[in-house]
Amino acid sequence: MQEFFLKIAQDINTYLSNYILIVLLVGIGLLYSIRTKFVQVRFFGEGMKRVFGGIKFSGGKQQGGISSFQALATAIAAQVGTGNIVGACGAILTGGPGAIFWMWIIAFLGMATIYAEAVLAQETRIVDENGQVLGGPVYYIKRAYNNGFGKFLTVFFSIAIILALGFMGAMVQSNSIASNMTGAFGIPGWVVGIILAALCAFIFLGGIQRIAAVAEKIVPFMAVLYLLLGLIILVVKIADVPAAFGMIFKYAFQPQAIIGGGFGAAIATAISQGAKRGLFSNEAGMGSTPHAHAVAKVDKPHDQGVVAMVGVFIDTFVVLTMTALVTITCLYAGDNPAITVDGAAAGLTKANMMQEAMSEVFGGTLGPIAVAICLLFFAFTTIISWNFFGKQNVLFLFGKTEKSKKISVIVYSVLAIVFIFLGTVAENDLVWELTDVFNNLMVIPNVIALAALSGIVVKATNSAKKK
């Protein structure tokens, strides 16, 4: 029975990701790039200044919201996850090093999309009777379609994100933590599960303020740790780094030379892999990170929009690119590359490629440990951010009264903690596929609303002074 449903989920994912989502997400990225006159270029400097100009790792208590940097940290915590390691490796393994070039293209377009999402999240957010800020795609979907169609889209989106991120997504992230901790340190999965469930329960019960406080401290640390490890490898392998860059550009347009097959099929595979992995690495267009950007306390929506763009830049052009360079430098470039055409023949999978790459420099023991520690931070912060995103939609669906808010949040949190524990002790290929199905489905109502509300975003962009 499980194999039956697994095949169905895989077929749905293949159809959605290869056709519908690439068209929708590339299309919306192009729309906003053109309509905002490439906001990701014109206002990139402003975004960097807002993020790093007065950076603080203690945002303090923000009544009814969180600081702009806390919102960014929470968003990056969701974006920078196992996909930045496993996803990038999977794209390279299947589509060749050139897939990374197409991931860069998707991220460039995604910076305009996520700018729009953050602006609309700020424009349509509400403040409840307790002074708490609520926002996200459901609120701007309602603005776009204040009718029965809009109600259907909001309910559809809310159910999809609760299942995809709050439950099944948390399960697969905890599975990644447990499997890597077991492999690197020999810690039983159920022990990891108990510890992880307890930590998550403590953070969940503290609300967005506690989630943001954890994210703003862990995210910079995990990014610096991962980048430092990567830089050490690139310094040791410095002679092969130029070749790695060269392979990214060369095989973007000649992928058949490394993945085999005819030119047409190979180029389609490279672009498809780059697009699919890129779209869901930075989450631009998915409708997840707007929940964090909605509660940021800023002067005007544009301010958080440019900050959101920096999140995609860090996710793809910094963290994911480091994964790509380390993997390609260690396994593809050099005199004795571990992979020529068929990576599978070398015993490599998307799950172990980064471990093999780091082992080239750190050895067979320290390499897997380094990857396990990085994945621990990546997956843990993704869990807590995704939980918040799901909770916002639980409140939207069931939080009609104060009592119903409390009950729905308690039930949701308990179920999320159960899924987190189950993920550490279960084999869950089907759950991975189902998570991807609902991730894919989230995009559709979100992009429909984004297309309808482009005028609001353009107005916000035009009213901002270029600095």
Tab-separated table of C-alpha atoms in Angstrom:
chain	number	residue	atom	x	y	z
A	1	MET	CA	0.000	0.000	0.000
A	2	GLN	CA	2.826	2.410	0.871
A	3	GLU	CA	4.518	1.715	-2.462
A	4	PHE	CA	1.223	2.442	-4.238
A	5	PHE	CA	0.809	5.871	-2.622
A	6	LEU	CA	4.527	6.592	-3.004
A	7	LYS	CA	4.255	6.084	-6.780
A	8	ILE	CA	1.224	8.390	-6.967
A	9	ALA	CA	2.991	11.116	-4.975
A	10	GLN	CA	6.095	10.830	-7.163
A	11	ASP	CA	4.033	11.140	-10.339
A	12	ILE	CA	2.234	14.222	-9.017
A	13	ASN	CA	5.524	15.833	-8.015
A	14	THR	CA	7.094	15.119	-11.387
A	15	TYR	CA	4.207	16.706	-13.262
A	16	LEU	CA	3.963	19.745	-10.984
A	17	SER	CA	7.670	20.513	-10.694
A	18	ASN	CA	8.614	19.804	-14.317
A	19	TYR	CA	5.806	21.787	-15.877
A	20	ILE	CA	3.373	23.861	-13.831
A	21	LEU	CA	5.668	25.243	-11.140
A	22	ILE	CA	8.574	26.156	-13.384
A	23	VAL	CA	6.199	28.152	-15.600
A	24	LEU	CA	4.449	29.805	-12.640
A	25	LEU	CA	7.514	30.707	-10.623
A	26	VAL	CA	9.758	31.764	-13.497
A	27	GLY	CA	6.826	33.711	-14.883
A	28	ILE	CA	6.082	35.578	-11.648
A	29	GLY	CA	9.776	36.298	-11.159
A	30	LEU	CA	9.999	37.803	-14.632
A	31	LEU	CA	6.780	39.772	-14.101
A	32	TYR	CA	8.039	41.436	-10.936
A	33	SER	CA	11.558	41.930	-12.267
A	34	ILE	CA	10.182	43.823	-15.267
A	35	ARG	CA	7.400	45.726	-13.482
A	36	THR	CA	9.697	46.906	-10.668
A	37	LYS	CA	12.490	47.695	-13.160
A	38	PHE	CA	14.642	45.016	-11.552
A	39	VAL	CA	14.195	45.932	-7.918
A	40	GLN	CA	16.733	43.226	-7.027
A	41	VAL	CA	19.434	45.295	-8.739
A	42	ARG	CA	18.286	48.850	-8.015
A	43	PHE	CA	17.717	48.338	-4.298
A	44	PHE	CA	20.177	45.567	-3.512
A	45	GLY	CA	22.594	47.980	-1.850
A	46	GLU	CA	19.831	49.381	0.333
A	47	GLY	CA	18.864	45.860	1.386
A	48	MET	CA	22.435	45.043	2.388
A	49	LYS	CA	22.687	48.260	4.396
A	50	ARG	CA	19.437	47.544	6.212
A	51	VAL	CA	20.587	44.040	7.125
A	52	PHE	CA	24.230	44.622	7.955
A	53	GLY	CA	24.406	48.370	8.618
A	54	GLY	CA	23.201	48.183	12.197
A	55	ILE	CA	23.180	44.457	12.783
A	56	LYS	CA	22.335	43.287	16.317
A	57	PHE	CA	21.971	39.734	17.550
A	58	SER	CA	19.555	40.691	20.303
A	59	GLY	CA	16.444	42.320	18.932
A	60	GLY	CA	14.867	42.654	22.339
A	61	LYS	CA	11.165	42.394	22.980
A	62	GLN	CA	9.023	43.873	20.241
A	63	GLN	CA	5.471	44.386	21.426
A	64	GLY	CA	3.151	42.892	18.835
A	65	GLY	CA	5.917	42.008	16.398
A	66	ILE	CA	9.622	41.398	15.885
A	67	SER	CA	12.545	43.429	14.560
A	68	SER	CA	13.379	43.498	10.853
A	69	PHE	CA	16.561	41.468	11.431
A	70	GLN	CA	14.670	38.926	13.560
A	71	ALA	CA	12.170	38.533	10.721
A	72	LEU	CA	15.013	38.013	8.254
A	73	ALA	CA	16.713	35.508	10.560
A	74	THR	CA	13.436	33.594	10.927
A	75	ALA	CA	12.979	33.596	7.141
A	76	ILE	CA	16.572	32.484	6.500
A	77	ALA	CA	16.159	29.779	9.142
A	78	ALA	CA	13.385	28.368	6.957
A	79	GLN	CA	15.232	28.906	3.668
A	80	VAL	CA	18.644	27.609	4.709
A	81	GLY	CA	17.918	23.986	5.465
A	82	THR	CA	18.847	20.536	4.291
A	83	GLY	CA	17.995	21.652	0.760
A	84	ASN	CA	21.104	23.816	0.707
A	85	ILE	CA	23.219	20.695	1.150
A	86	VAL	CA	21.150	17.754	-0.088
A	87	GLY	CA	19.228	19.760	-2.693
A	88	ALA	CA	22.315	21.312	-4.255
A	89	CYS	CA	24.088	17.947	-4.327
A	90	GLY	CA	21.056	16.320	-5.916
A	91	ALA	CA	20.965	18.964	-8.641
A	92	ILE	CA	24.670	18.445	-9.404
A	93	LEU	CA	24.409	14.648	-9.332
A	94	THR	CA	21.464	14.562	-11.736
A	95	GLY	CA	21.946	17.669	-13.865
A	96	GLY	CA	25.707	18.110	-13.646
A	97	PRO	CA	27.635	21.127	-12.297
A	98	GLY	CA	25.837	23.357	-14.815
A	99	ALA	CA	22.598	22.985	-12.822
A	100	ILE	CA	24.080	25.458	-10.328
A	101	PHE	CA	24.121	28.172	-13.019
A	102	TRP	CA	20.397	27.717	-13.513
A	103	MET	CA	19.874	27.822	-9.751
A	104	TRP	CA	21.557	31.230	-9.774
A	105	ILE	CA	19.206	32.435	-12.529
A	106	ILE	CA	16.164	31.232	-10.585
A	107	ALA	CA	17.422	32.924	-7.422
A	108	PHE	CA	17.959	36.213	-9.264
A	109	LEU	CA	14.333	36.181	-10.420
A	110	GLY	CA	13.230	34.936	-6.996
A	111	MET	CA	14.672	38.030	-5.328
A	112	ALA	CA	12.013	40.109	-7.113
A	113	THR	CA	9.310	37.612	-6.183
A	114	ILE	CA	10.198	37.553	-2.502
A	115	TYR	CA	10.366	41.359	-2.478
A	116	ALA	CA	6.740	41.332	-3.637
A	117	GLU	CA	5.741	38.727	-1.058
A	118	ALA	CA	7.258	40.721	1.803
A	119	VAL	CA	5.709	44.003	0.634
A	120	LEU	CA	2.258	42.430	0.311
A	121	ALA	CA	2.609	40.668	3.672
A	122	GLN	CA	3.315	44.045	5.279
A	123	GLU	CA	0.504	45.783	3.369
A	124	THR	CA	-2.169	43.254	4.337
A	125	ARG	CA	-1.190	42.211	7.866
A	126	ILE	CA	-3.635	42.701	10.734
A	127	VAL	CA	-3.369	43.283	14.481
A	128	ASP	CA	-5.668	41.203	16.690
A	129	GLU	CA	-7.380	42.296	19.884
A	130	ASN	CA	-4.321	41.271	21.919
A	131	GLY	CA	-1.979	43.423	19.858
A	132	GLN	CA	-0.393	40.462	18.058
A	133	VAL	CA	0.475	40.908	14.399
A	134	LEU	CA	-0.860	38.305	11.971
A	135	GLY	CA	0.073	38.129	8.326
A	136	GLY	CA	0.968	35.962	5.392
A	137	PRO	CA	-0.333	34.877	1.988
A	138	VAL	CA	-3.877	34.165	3.208
A	139	TYR	CA	-4.299	37.851	3.985
A	140	TYR	CA	-3.103	39.106	0.618
A	141	ILE	CA	-5.028	36.356	-1.170
A	142	LYS	CA	-8.152	37.792	0.502
A	143	ARG	CA	-7.163	41.255	-0.721
A	144	ALA	CA	-6.813	39.945	-4.265
A	145	TYR	CA	-10.012	37.905	-4.307
A	146	ASN	CA	-12.565	38.933	-1.711
A	147	ASN	CA	-15.125	36.356	-2.822
A	148	GLY	CA	-15.812	32.641	-2.825
A	149	PHE	CA	-12.820	31.940	-5.034
A	150	GLY	CA	-10.580	33.806	-2.600
A	151	LYS	CA	-12.009	31.858	0.339
A	152	PHE	CA	-11.272	28.591	-1.443
A	153	LEU	CA	-7.686	29.681	-2.179
A	154	THR	CA	-7.031	30.741	1.426
A	155	VAL	CA	-8.354	27.485	2.871
A	156	PHE	CA	-6.454	25.468	0.259
A	157	PHE	CA	-3.213	27.313	1.013
A	158	SER	CA	-3.625	27.055	4.788
A	159	ILE	CA	-4.242	23.313	4.760
A	160	ALA	CA	-1.323	22.734	2.381
A	161	ILE	CA	1.186	24.709	4.473
A	162	ILE	CA	0.053	23.184	7.789
A	163	LEU	CA	0.538	19.685	6.399
A	164	ALA	CA	3.671	20.425	4.376
A	165	LEU	CA	5.655	22.475	6.870
A	166	GLY	CA	4.049	22.102	10.274
A	167	PHE	CA	3.715	18.317	10.263
A	168	MET	CA	5.356	16.314	7.477
A	169	GLY	CA	8.079	18.866	6.831
A	170	ALA	CA	9.053	18.834	10.504
A	171	MET	CA	9.125	15.048	10.365
A	172	VAL	CA	11.566	14.847	7.462
A	173	GLN	CA	13.800	17.551	8.948
A	174	SER	CA	14.020	15.670	12.256
A	175	ASN	CA	14.756	12.504	10.292
A	176	SER	CA	17.736	14.255	8.686
A	177	ILE	CA	19.010	15.314	12.102
A	178	ALA	CA	18.629	11.851	13.623
A	179	SER	CA	20.147	9.915	10.725
A	180	ASN	CA	23.206	12.184	10.595
A	181	MET	CA	23.691	12.200	14.376
A	182	THR	CA	23.429	8.417	14.430
A	183	GLY	CA	25.879	8.053	11.571
A	184	ALA	CA	28.412	10.533	12.960
A	185	PHE	CA	28.163	9.896	16.717
A	186	GLY	CA	26.247	6.638	17.110
A	187	ILE	CA	23.410	8.289	19.072
A	188	PRO	CA	20.180	6.243	18.780
A	189	GLY	CA	17.409	7.934	16.841
A	190	TRP	CA	14.896	7.765	19.688
A	191	VAL	CA	17.308	9.597	22.013
A	192	VAL	CA	17.719	12.352	19.438
A	193	GLY	CA	13.931	12.413	19.101
A	194	ILE	CA	13.285	12.943	22.821
A	195	ILE	CA	15.840	15.751	23.075
A	196	LEU	CA	14.661	17.420	19.890
A	197	ALA	CA	10.982	17.201	20.857
A	198	ALA	CA	11.693	18.746	24.266
A	199	LEU	CA	13.702	21.642	22.787
A	200	CYS	CA	11.070	22.326	20.147
A	201	ALA	CA	8.242	22.247	22.707
A	202	PHE	CA	10.025	24.889	24.795
A	203	ILE	CA	10.537	27.133	21.762
A	204	PHE	CA	7.054	26.620	20.289
A	205	LEU	CA	5.342	27.594	23.524
A	206	GLY	CA	7.212	30.898	23.590
A	207	GLY	CA	5.544	32.145	20.406
A	208	ILE	CA	7.117	34.198	17.638
A	209	GLN	CA	9.232	36.259	20.055
A	210	ARG	CA	11.049	33.169	21.320
A	211	ILE	CA	11.345	31.688	17.830
A	212	ALA	CA	12.801	34.962	16.536
A	213	ALA	CA	15.167	35.244	19.514
A	214	VAL	CA	16.526	31.745	18.826
A	215	ALA	CA	16.740	32.327	15.067
A	216	GLU	CA	18.630	35.630	15.311
A	217	LYS	CA	21.354	33.927	17.365
A	218	ILE	CA	21.594	30.526	15.670
A	219	VAL	CA	21.280	31.618	12.034
A	220	PRO	CA	24.394	33.843	11.932
A	221	PHE	CA	26.365	31.206	13.860
A	222	MET	CA	25.330	28.319	11.609
A	223	ALA	CA	26.002	30.318	8.450
A	224	VAL	CA	29.461	31.396	9.623
A	225	LEU	CA	30.352	27.850	10.750
A	226	TYR	CA	29.307	26.323	7.439
A	227	LEU	CA	31.029	28.994	5.366
A	228	LEU	CA	34.203	28.700	7.458
A	229	LEU	CA	34.365	24.943	6.911
A	230	GLY	CA	33.784	25.470	3.213
A	231	LEU	CA	36.450	28.140	2.963
A	232	ILE	CA	38.991	25.862	4.627
A	233	ILE	CA	38.307	23.215	1.986
A	234	LEU	CA	38.501	25.730	-0.858
A	235	VAL	CA	41.818	27.088	0.449
A	236	VAL	CA	43.262	23.568	0.610
A	237	LYS	CA	41.904	22.849	-2.890
A	238	ILE	CA	42.586	26.345	-4.227
A	239	ALA	CA	44.254	25.020	-7.383
A	240	ASP	CA	40.985	23.364	-8.428
A	241	VAL	CA	38.605	26.243	-7.590
A	242	PRO	CA	38.941	28.032	-10.974
A	243	ALA	CA	38.167	24.739	-12.706
A	244	ALA	CA	35.065	24.313	-10.513
A	245	PHE	CA	33.748	27.724	-11.559
A	246	GLY	CA	34.557	26.893	-15.149
A	247	MET	CA	32.598	23.644	-14.963
A	248	ILE	CA	29.505	25.444	-13.667
A	249	PHE	CA	29.427	27.724	-16.707
A	250	LYS	CA	30.627	25.167	-19.246
A	251	TYR	CA	28.172	22.432	-18.283
A	252	ALA	CA	25.269	24.861	-18.012
A	253	PHE	CA	25.258	24.826	-21.831
A	254	GLN	CA	27.026	21.516	-22.543
A	255	PRO	CA	25.603	19.192	-19.857
A	256	GLN	CA	25.645	16.155	-22.151
A	257	ALA	CA	29.438	16.098	-21.816
A	258	ILE	CA	29.163	15.073	-18.161
A	259	ILE	CA	25.709	13.545	-17.602
A	260	GLY	CA	25.507	11.748	-20.931
A	261	GLY	CA	22.657	11.509	-23.418
A	262	GLY	CA	21.789	13.816	-26.280
A	263	PHE	CA	22.103	17.600	-26.078
A	264	GLY	CA	18.350	18.276	-25.942
A	265	ALA	CA	17.615	15.853	-23.110
A	266	ALA	CA	20.739	16.855	-21.189
A	267	ILE	CA	20.094	20.615	-21.344
A	268	ALA	CA	16.479	20.030	-20.297
A	269	THR	CA	17.692	17.978	-17.330
A	270	ALA	CA	20.250	20.604	-16.264
A	271	ILE	CA	17.734	23.458	-16.454
A	272	SER	CA	14.986	21.413	-14.810
A	273	GLN	CA	17.196	20.341	-11.914
A	274	GLY	CA	18.525	23.851	-11.403
A	275	ALA	CA	15.057	25.357	-11.519
A	276	LYS	CA	13.366	22.820	-9.240
A	277	ARG	CA	16.101	22.762	-6.616
A	278	GLY	CA	16.574	26.518	-6.791
A	279	LEU	CA	12.903	27.349	-6.459
A	280	PHE	CA	12.540	25.348	-3.273
A	281	SER	CA	15.890	26.195	-1.778
A	282	ASN	CA	15.181	29.921	-1.525
A	283	GLU	CA	11.375	29.410	-1.152
A	284	ALA	CA	10.621	32.533	-3.211
A	285	GLY	CA	7.056	32.158	-4.471
A	286	MET	CA	6.134	29.347	-2.083
A	287	GLY	CA	4.410	31.666	0.372
A	288	SER	CA	6.281	30.457	3.451
A	289	THR	CA	8.635	33.287	4.456
A	290	PRO	CA	6.042	36.114	4.100
A	291	HIS	CA	4.713	34.978	7.494
A	292	ALA	CA	7.979	36.139	9.074
A	293	HIS	CA	8.279	39.335	7.057
A	294	ALA	CA	4.675	40.298	7.893
A	295	VAL	CA	5.400	40.710	11.615
A	296	ALA	CA	8.560	42.814	11.222
A	297	LYS	CA	8.348	46.318	12.638
A	298	VAL	CA	9.447	48.660	9.837
A	299	ASP	CA	8.511	52.145	8.646
A	300	LYS	CA	7.113	51.045	5.292
A	301	PRO	CA	6.576	47.753	3.421
A	302	HIS	CA	9.383	48.472	0.960
A	303	ASP	CA	11.879	48.420	3.833
A	304	GLN	CA	11.128	44.778	4.612
A	305	GLY	CA	10.914	43.918	0.925
A	306	VAL	CA	14.562	44.822	0.319
A	307	VAL	CA	15.565	42.923	3.471
A	308	ALA	CA	13.720	39.850	2.175
A	309	MET	CA	15.740	40.013	-1.058
A	310	VAL	CA	18.930	39.690	0.957
A	311	GLY	CA	17.560	36.455	2.438
A	312	VAL	CA	17.377	34.852	-1.020
A	313	PHE	CA	20.836	36.190	-1.852
A	314	ILE	CA	22.345	34.657	1.302
A	315	ASP	CA	20.497	31.383	0.811
A	316	THR	CA	21.527	30.777	-2.797
A	317	PHE	CA	24.444	32.965	-3.788
A	318	VAL	CA	26.318	32.425	-0.520
A	319	VAL	CA	25.347	29.226	1.344
A	320	LEU	CA	24.187	27.052	-1.547
A	321	THR	CA	27.061	28.240	-3.745
A	322	MET	CA	29.501	27.182	-1.045
A	323	THR	CA	27.999	23.684	-1.133
A	324	ALA	CA	28.340	23.623	-4.912
A	325	LEU	CA	31.943	24.824	-4.968
A	326	VAL	CA	33.062	22.394	-2.268
A	327	THR	CA	31.330	19.466	-3.963
A	328	ILE	CA	32.510	20.267	-7.487
A	329	THR	CA	36.053	21.143	-6.387
A	330	CYS	CA	36.482	17.930	-4.392
A	331	LEU	CA	34.558	15.449	-6.517
A	332	TYR	CA	34.587	16.732	-10.091
A	333	ALA	CA	37.679	18.908	-10.624
A	334	GLY	CA	41.319	17.875	-10.246
A	335	ASP	CA	43.463	15.078	-11.609
A	336	ASN	CA	41.457	12.246	-10.093
A	337	PRO	CA	37.801	13.300	-9.901
A	338	ALA	CA	35.591	10.919	-7.938
A	339	ILE	CA	32.881	11.332	-10.582
A	340	THR	CA	33.203	11.326	-14.339
A	341	VAL	CA	29.786	10.734	-15.881
A	342	ASP	CA	27.897	8.433	-13.536
A	343	GLY	CA	27.970	9.572	-9.908
A	344	ALA	CA	25.898	6.610	-8.796
A	345	ALA	CA	28.596	4.286	-10.064
A	346	ALA	CA	30.970	5.934	-7.610
A	347	GLY	CA	28.603	5.086	-4.764
A	348	LEU	CA	27.451	8.680	-4.383
A	349	THR	CA	23.955	9.930	-3.608
A	350	LYS	CA	22.598	13.390	-2.923
A	351	ALA	CA	22.589	12.470	0.786
A	352	ASN	CA	26.273	11.548	1.052
A	353	MET	CA	27.952	13.763	-1.571
A	354	MET	CA	28.790	16.584	0.842
A	355	GLN	CA	30.143	14.095	3.378
A	356	GLU	CA	32.386	12.593	0.711
A	357	ALA	CA	33.514	16.047	-0.383
A	358	MET	CA	34.393	17.209	3.140
A	359	SER	CA	36.120	13.892	3.811
A	360	GLU	CA	38.564	14.766	1.034
A	361	VAL	CA	40.058	17.399	3.369
A	362	PHE	CA	38.870	16.545	6.893
A	363	GLY	CA	39.127	12.773	6.609
A	364	GLY	CA	36.616	9.962	6.823
A	365	THR	CA	35.765	10.659	10.471
A	366	LEU	CA	35.745	14.445	10.776
A	367	GLY	CA	34.077	14.975	7.378
A	368	PRO	CA	30.774	13.273	8.280
A	369	ILE	CA	30.856	14.875	11.750
A	370	ALA	CA	31.214	18.345	10.228
A	371	VAL	CA	28.276	17.736	7.888
A	372	ALA	CA	26.177	16.286	10.735
A	373	ILE	CA	26.742	19.365	12.916
A	374	CYS	CA	25.861	21.737	10.084
A	375	LEU	CA	22.748	19.754	9.198
A	376	LEU	CA	21.729	19.785	12.874
A	377	PHE	CA	21.650	23.577	12.918
A	378	PHE	CA	20.138	23.883	9.452
A	379	ALA	CA	17.307	21.411	10.038
A	380	PHE	CA	16.571	22.528	13.614
A	381	THR	CA	16.107	26.173	12.683
A	382	THR	CA	13.966	25.131	9.713
A	383	ILE	CA	11.689	23.149	12.035
A	384	ILE	CA	11.053	26.053	14.383
A	385	SER	CA	10.447	28.552	11.570
A	386	TRP	CA	8.139	26.211	9.693
A	387	ASN	CA	6.195	25.596	12.890
A	388	PHE	CA	5.509	29.319	13.182
A	389	PHE	CA	4.400	29.550	9.557
A	390	GLY	CA	1.965	26.673	10.081
A	391	LYS	CA	0.696	28.160	13.329
A	392	GLN	CA	-0.242	31.420	11.601
A	393	ASN	CA	-2.490	29.444	9.276
A	394	VAL	CA	-3.976	27.372	12.096
A	395	LEU	CA	-5.025	30.652	13.725
A	396	PHE	CA	-6.475	31.851	10.431
A	397	LEU	CA	-8.588	28.711	10.033
A	398	PHE	CA	-9.628	28.045	13.627
A	399	GLY	CA	-8.860	31.136	15.712
A	400	LYS	CA	-12.267	32.796	15.632
A	401	THR	CA	-12.464	33.271	19.408
A	402	GLU	CA	-9.897	33.531	22.185
A	403	LYS	CA	-10.775	30.042	23.394
A	404	SER	CA	-10.561	28.507	19.930
A	405	LYS	CA	-7.167	30.166	19.419
A	406	LYS	CA	-5.732	28.558	22.544
A	407	ILE	CA	-7.189	25.129	21.810
A	408	SER	CA	-6.129	25.105	18.148
A	409	VAL	CA	-2.569	26.220	18.960
A	410	ILE	CA	-2.209	23.579	21.707
A	411	VAL	CA	-3.517	20.797	19.446
A	412	TYR	CA	-1.309	21.944	16.565
A	413	SER	CA	1.804	22.164	18.760
A	414	VAL	CA	1.251	18.722	20.300
A	415	LEU	CA	0.766	17.136	16.869
A	416	ALA	CA	3.862	18.909	15.531
A	417	ILE	CA	5.977	17.576	18.424
A	418	VAL	CA	4.651	14.053	17.797
A	419	PHE	CA	5.616	14.305	14.123
A	420	ILE	CA	9.065	15.593	15.077
A	421	PHE	CA	9.659	12.563	17.305
A	422	LEU	CA	8.268	10.109	14.730
A	423	GLY	CA	10.625	11.511	12.127
A	424	THR	CA	13.642	10.464	14.187
A	425	VAL	CA	12.619	6.803	14.375
A	426	ALA	CA	10.831	6.169	11.077
A	427	GLU	CA	11.707	5.481	7.469
A	428	ASN	CA	9.719	8.055	5.574
A	429	ASP	CA	10.222	8.124	1.792
A	430	LEU	CA	6.465	8.560	1.407
A	431	VAL	CA	6.443	11.478	3.859
A	432	TRP	CA	9.224	13.190	1.876
A	433	GLU	CA	7.169	12.862	-1.300
A	434	LEU	CA	3.945	14.032	0.378
A	435	THR	CA	5.790	17.026	1.820
A	436	ASP	CA	6.928	17.926	-1.683
A	437	VAL	CA	3.378	17.521	-3.015
A	438	PHE	CA	1.947	20.027	-0.536
A	439	ASN	CA	4.964	22.326	-0.968
A	440	ASN	CA	4.228	22.348	-4.677
A	441	LEU	CA	0.517	22.942	-4.151
A	442	MET	CA	1.215	25.933	-1.866
A	443	VAL	CA	2.747	27.768	-4.801
A	444	ILE	CA	-0.395	27.824	-6.949
A	445	PRO	CA	-2.728	30.028	-4.812
A	446	ASN	CA	0.219	32.181	-3.736
A	447	VAL	CA	1.311	32.962	-7.300
A	448	ILE	CA	-2.285	33.583	-8.409
A	449	ALA	CA	-2.556	36.290	-5.735
A	450	LEU	CA	0.894	37.729	-6.489
A	451	ALA	CA	-0.041	38.163	-10.143
A	452	ALA	CA	-3.245	39.999	-9.233
A	453	LEU	CA	-1.612	42.417	-6.770
A	454	SER	CA	1.409	43.562	-8.763
A	455	GLY	CA	0.077	47.112	-8.831
A	456	ILE	CA	0.401	47.456	-5.048
A	457	VAL	CA	4.006	46.266	-5.154
A	458	VAL	CA	4.944	48.568	-8.019
A	459	LYS	CA	3.444	51.516	-6.118
A	460	ALA	CA	5.535	50.658	-3.052
A	461	THR	CA	8.660	50.411	-5.190
A	462	ASN	CA	8.028	53.686	-7.007
A	463	SER	CA	7.387	55.548	-3.749
A	464	ALA	CA	10.736	54.448	-2.296
A	465	LYS	CA	13.741	56.705	-2.708
A	466	LYS	CA	16.728	55.087	-4.333
A	467	LYS	CA	19.649	55.335	-1.941
